[in-house]
CSV table of C-alpha atoms in Angstrom, one decimal:
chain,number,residue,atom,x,y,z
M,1,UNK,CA,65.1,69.5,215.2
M,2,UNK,CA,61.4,69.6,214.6
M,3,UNK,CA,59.3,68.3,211.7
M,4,UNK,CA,55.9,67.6,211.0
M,5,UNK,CA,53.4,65.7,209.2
M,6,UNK,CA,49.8,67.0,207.7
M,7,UNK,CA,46.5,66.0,206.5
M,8,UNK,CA,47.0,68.4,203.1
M,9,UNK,CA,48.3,71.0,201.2
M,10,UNK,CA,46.1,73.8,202.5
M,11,UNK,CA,45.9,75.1,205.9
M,12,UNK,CA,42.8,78.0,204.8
M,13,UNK,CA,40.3,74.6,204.2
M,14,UNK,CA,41.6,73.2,207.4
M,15,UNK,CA,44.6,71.1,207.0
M,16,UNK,CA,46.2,70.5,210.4
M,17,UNK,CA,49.7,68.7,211.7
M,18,UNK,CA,49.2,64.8,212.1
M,19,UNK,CA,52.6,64.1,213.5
M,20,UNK,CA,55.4,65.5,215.3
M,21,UNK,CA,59.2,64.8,215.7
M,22,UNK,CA,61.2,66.4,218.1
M,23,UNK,CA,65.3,65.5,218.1
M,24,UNK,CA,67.8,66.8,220.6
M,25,UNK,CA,71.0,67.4,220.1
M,26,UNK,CA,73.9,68.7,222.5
M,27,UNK,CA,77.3,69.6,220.9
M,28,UNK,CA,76.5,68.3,217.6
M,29,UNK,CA,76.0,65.0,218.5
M,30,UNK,CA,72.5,63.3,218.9
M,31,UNK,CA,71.7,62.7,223.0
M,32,UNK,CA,68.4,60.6,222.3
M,33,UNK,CA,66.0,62.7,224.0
M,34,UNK,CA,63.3,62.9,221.8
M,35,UNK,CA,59.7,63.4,221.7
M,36,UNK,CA,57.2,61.7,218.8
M,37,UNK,CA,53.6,62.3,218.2
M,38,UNK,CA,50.6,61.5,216.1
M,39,UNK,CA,47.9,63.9,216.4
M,40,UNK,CA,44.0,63.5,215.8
M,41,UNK,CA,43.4,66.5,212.9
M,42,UNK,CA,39.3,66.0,213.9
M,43,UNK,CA,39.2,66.0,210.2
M,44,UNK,CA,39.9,63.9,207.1
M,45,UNK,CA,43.0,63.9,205.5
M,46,UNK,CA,44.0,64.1,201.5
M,47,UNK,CA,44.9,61.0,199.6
M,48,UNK,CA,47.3,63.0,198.4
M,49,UNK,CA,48.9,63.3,202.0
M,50,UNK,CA,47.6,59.9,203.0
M,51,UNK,CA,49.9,58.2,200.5
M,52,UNK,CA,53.1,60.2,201.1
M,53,UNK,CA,53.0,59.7,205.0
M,54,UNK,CA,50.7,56.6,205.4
M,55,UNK,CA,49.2,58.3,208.7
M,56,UNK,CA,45.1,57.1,207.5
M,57,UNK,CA,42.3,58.5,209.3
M,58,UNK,CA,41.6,55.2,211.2
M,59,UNK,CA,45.2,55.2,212.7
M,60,UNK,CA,44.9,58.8,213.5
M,61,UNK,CA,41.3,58.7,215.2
M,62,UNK,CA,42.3,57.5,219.1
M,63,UNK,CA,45.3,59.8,218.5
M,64,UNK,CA,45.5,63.4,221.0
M,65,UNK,CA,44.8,66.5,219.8
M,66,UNK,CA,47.3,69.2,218.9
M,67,UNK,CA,46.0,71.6,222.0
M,68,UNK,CA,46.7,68.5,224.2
M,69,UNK,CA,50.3,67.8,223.6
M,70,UNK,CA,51.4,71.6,222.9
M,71,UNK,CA,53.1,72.1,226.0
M,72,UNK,CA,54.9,69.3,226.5
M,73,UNK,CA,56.2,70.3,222.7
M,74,UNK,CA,57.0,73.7,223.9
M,75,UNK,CA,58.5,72.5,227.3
M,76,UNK,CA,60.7,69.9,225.2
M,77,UNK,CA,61.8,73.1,223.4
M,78,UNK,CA,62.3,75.7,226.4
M,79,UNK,CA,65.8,75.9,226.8
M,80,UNK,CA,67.3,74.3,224.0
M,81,UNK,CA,70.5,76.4,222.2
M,82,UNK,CA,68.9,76.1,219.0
M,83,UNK,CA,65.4,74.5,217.6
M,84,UNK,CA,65.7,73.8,214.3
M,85,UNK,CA,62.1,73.8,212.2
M,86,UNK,CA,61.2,72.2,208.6
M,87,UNK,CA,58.4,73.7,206.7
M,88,UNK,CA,57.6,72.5,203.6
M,89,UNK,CA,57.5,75.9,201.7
M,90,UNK,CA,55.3,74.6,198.5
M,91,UNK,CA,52.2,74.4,200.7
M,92,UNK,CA,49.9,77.1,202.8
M,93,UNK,CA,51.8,77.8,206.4
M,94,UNK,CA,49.1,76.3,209.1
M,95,UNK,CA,47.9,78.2,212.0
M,96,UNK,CA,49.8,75.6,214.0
M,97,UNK,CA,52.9,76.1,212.3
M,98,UNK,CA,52.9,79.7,213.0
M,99,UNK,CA,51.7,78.7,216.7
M,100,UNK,CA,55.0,76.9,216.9
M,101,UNK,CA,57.0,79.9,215.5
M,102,UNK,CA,55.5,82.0,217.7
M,103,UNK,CA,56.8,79.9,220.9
M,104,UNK,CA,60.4,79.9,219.6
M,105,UNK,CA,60.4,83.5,218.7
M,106,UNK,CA,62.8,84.1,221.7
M,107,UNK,CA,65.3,81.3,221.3
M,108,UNK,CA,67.9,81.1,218.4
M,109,UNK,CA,66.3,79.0,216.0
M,110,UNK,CA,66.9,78.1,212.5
M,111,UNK,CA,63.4,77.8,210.5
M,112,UNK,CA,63.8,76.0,206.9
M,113,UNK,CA,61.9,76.6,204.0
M,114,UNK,CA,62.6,73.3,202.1
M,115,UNK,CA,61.3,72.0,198.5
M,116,UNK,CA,62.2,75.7,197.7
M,117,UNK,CA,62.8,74.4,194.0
M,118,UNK,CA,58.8,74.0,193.7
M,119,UNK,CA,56.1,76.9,193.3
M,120,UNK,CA,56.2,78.8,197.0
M,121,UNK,CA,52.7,78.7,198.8
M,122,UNK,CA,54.1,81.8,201.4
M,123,UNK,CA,56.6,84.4,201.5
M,124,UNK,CA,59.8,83.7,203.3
M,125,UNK,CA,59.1,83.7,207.4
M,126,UNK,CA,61.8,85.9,209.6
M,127,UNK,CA,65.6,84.4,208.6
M,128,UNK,CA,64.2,81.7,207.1
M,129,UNK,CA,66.4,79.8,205.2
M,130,UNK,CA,65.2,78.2,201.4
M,131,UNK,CA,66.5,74.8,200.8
M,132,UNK,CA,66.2,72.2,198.4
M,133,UNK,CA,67.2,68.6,199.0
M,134,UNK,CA,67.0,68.0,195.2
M,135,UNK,CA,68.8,71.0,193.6
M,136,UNK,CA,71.3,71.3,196.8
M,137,UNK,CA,70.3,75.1,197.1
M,138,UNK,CA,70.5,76.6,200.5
M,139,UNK,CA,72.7,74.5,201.8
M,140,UNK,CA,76.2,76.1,202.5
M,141,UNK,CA,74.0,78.7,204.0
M,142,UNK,CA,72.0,76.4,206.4
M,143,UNK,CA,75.6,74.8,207.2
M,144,UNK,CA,77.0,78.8,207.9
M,145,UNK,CA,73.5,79.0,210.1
M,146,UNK,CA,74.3,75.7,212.2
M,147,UNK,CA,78.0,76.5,212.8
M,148,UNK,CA,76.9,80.3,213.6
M,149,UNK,CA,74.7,79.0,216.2
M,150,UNK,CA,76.2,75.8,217.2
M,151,UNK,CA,79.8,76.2,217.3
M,152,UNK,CA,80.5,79.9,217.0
M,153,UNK,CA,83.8,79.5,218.7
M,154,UNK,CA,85.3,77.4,216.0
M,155,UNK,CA,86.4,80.2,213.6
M,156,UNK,CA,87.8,77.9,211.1
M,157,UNK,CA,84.4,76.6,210.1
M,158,UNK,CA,85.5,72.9,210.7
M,159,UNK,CA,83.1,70.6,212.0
M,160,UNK,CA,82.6,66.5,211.7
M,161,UNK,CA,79.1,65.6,210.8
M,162,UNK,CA,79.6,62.3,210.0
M,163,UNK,CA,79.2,59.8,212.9
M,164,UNK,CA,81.7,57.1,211.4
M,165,UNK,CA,84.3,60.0,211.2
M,166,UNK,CA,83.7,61.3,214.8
M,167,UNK,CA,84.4,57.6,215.8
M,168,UNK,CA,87.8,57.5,214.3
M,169,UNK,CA,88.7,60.6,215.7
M,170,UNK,CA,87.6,59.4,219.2
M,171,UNK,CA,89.6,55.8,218.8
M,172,UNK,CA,92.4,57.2,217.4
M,173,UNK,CA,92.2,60.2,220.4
M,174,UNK,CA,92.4,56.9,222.4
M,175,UNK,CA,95.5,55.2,220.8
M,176,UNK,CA,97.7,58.7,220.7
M,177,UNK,CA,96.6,58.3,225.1
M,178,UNK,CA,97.5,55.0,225.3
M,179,UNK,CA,100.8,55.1,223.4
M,180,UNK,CA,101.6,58.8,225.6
M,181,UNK,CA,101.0,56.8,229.1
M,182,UNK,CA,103.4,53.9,227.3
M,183,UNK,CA,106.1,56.0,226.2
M,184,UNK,CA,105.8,57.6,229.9
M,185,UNK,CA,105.8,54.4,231.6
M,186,UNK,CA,108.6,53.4,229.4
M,187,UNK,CA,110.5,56.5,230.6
M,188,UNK,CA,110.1,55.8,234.0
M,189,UNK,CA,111.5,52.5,233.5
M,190,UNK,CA,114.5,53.2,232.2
């Protein structure tokens, strides 16, 4: 997955990406490589921004530049079954957001539009999926998209996204083992 922070609304006066999260996943389940970055814009961000992120310009001024940590974002992506990107669809697409769809043009990827509910800044990108956190829209698509991608041999559609549910399953995977080797062992006994 792949999400970013920036200093506005509007990428034509200049607003750039101020942070970066990268999360990896492998089989559905979270494998805790990840990569997180703040960014020096070389510019000043909107109080707007400033108070929905917190990221000020003081914080951000010893930070790298974007051009300076763009290939270890790319390499951190090269490979990877499916990158997963979040664009915040109510404001202008930045130059280095299209940058980043541009190097995952030739993986299978999954690119979000979300806060599709509010007035759209762009025009959908590629098989960009709209979603909306608040009205729920998109998202038995975006789950389609993942199992598509992610688990295309699972036909049913099942899948267990909830980690206290994938526990159970493992512990009680575990219990139906041990009482198989003791009902063998009890066999042999006998």
């Amino acid at each position: 997955f792949l999400d970013t922070e920036t200093t506005g609304l509007n990428p034509e006066s200049g607003d750039r990406i101020v942070e970066v999260g990268l999360i990896e996943m492998v089989n559905r389940r979270l494998t805790g490589a990840t990569r997180h970055v703040y960014l020096n814009p070389e510019r000043k961000g909107s109080e707007d921004a400033i108070r929905i992120h917190g990221l000020t310009d003081e914080f951000l001024a010893d930070k790298p530049k974007f051009a300076e940590v763009v290939d270890d974002i790319v390499a951190f992506l090269q490979g990877a079954d499916v990158v997963c990107l979040v664009l915040d669809a109510s404001v202008q697409i930045t130059d280095q957001d299209k940058a980043l769809l541009a190097e995952t043009e030739s993986v299978n990827r999954i690119i979000l539009l979300n806060k599709c509910d509010l007035p759209q800044a762009f025009e959908s990108v590629d098989e960009s999926i709209r979603v909306s956190a608040r009205t729920g829209e998109g998202l038995d698509t975006l789950k389609e998209r993942i199992l598509a991608l992610a688990a295309p041999e699972r036909a049913d559609g099942t899948i267990i996204t909830n980690e206290r549910h994938i526990r159970a399953l493992e512990q009680a995977l575990i219990a139906l083992h041990d009482a198989e080797t003791a009902q063998e062992l009890d066999c042999a006994a006998t």
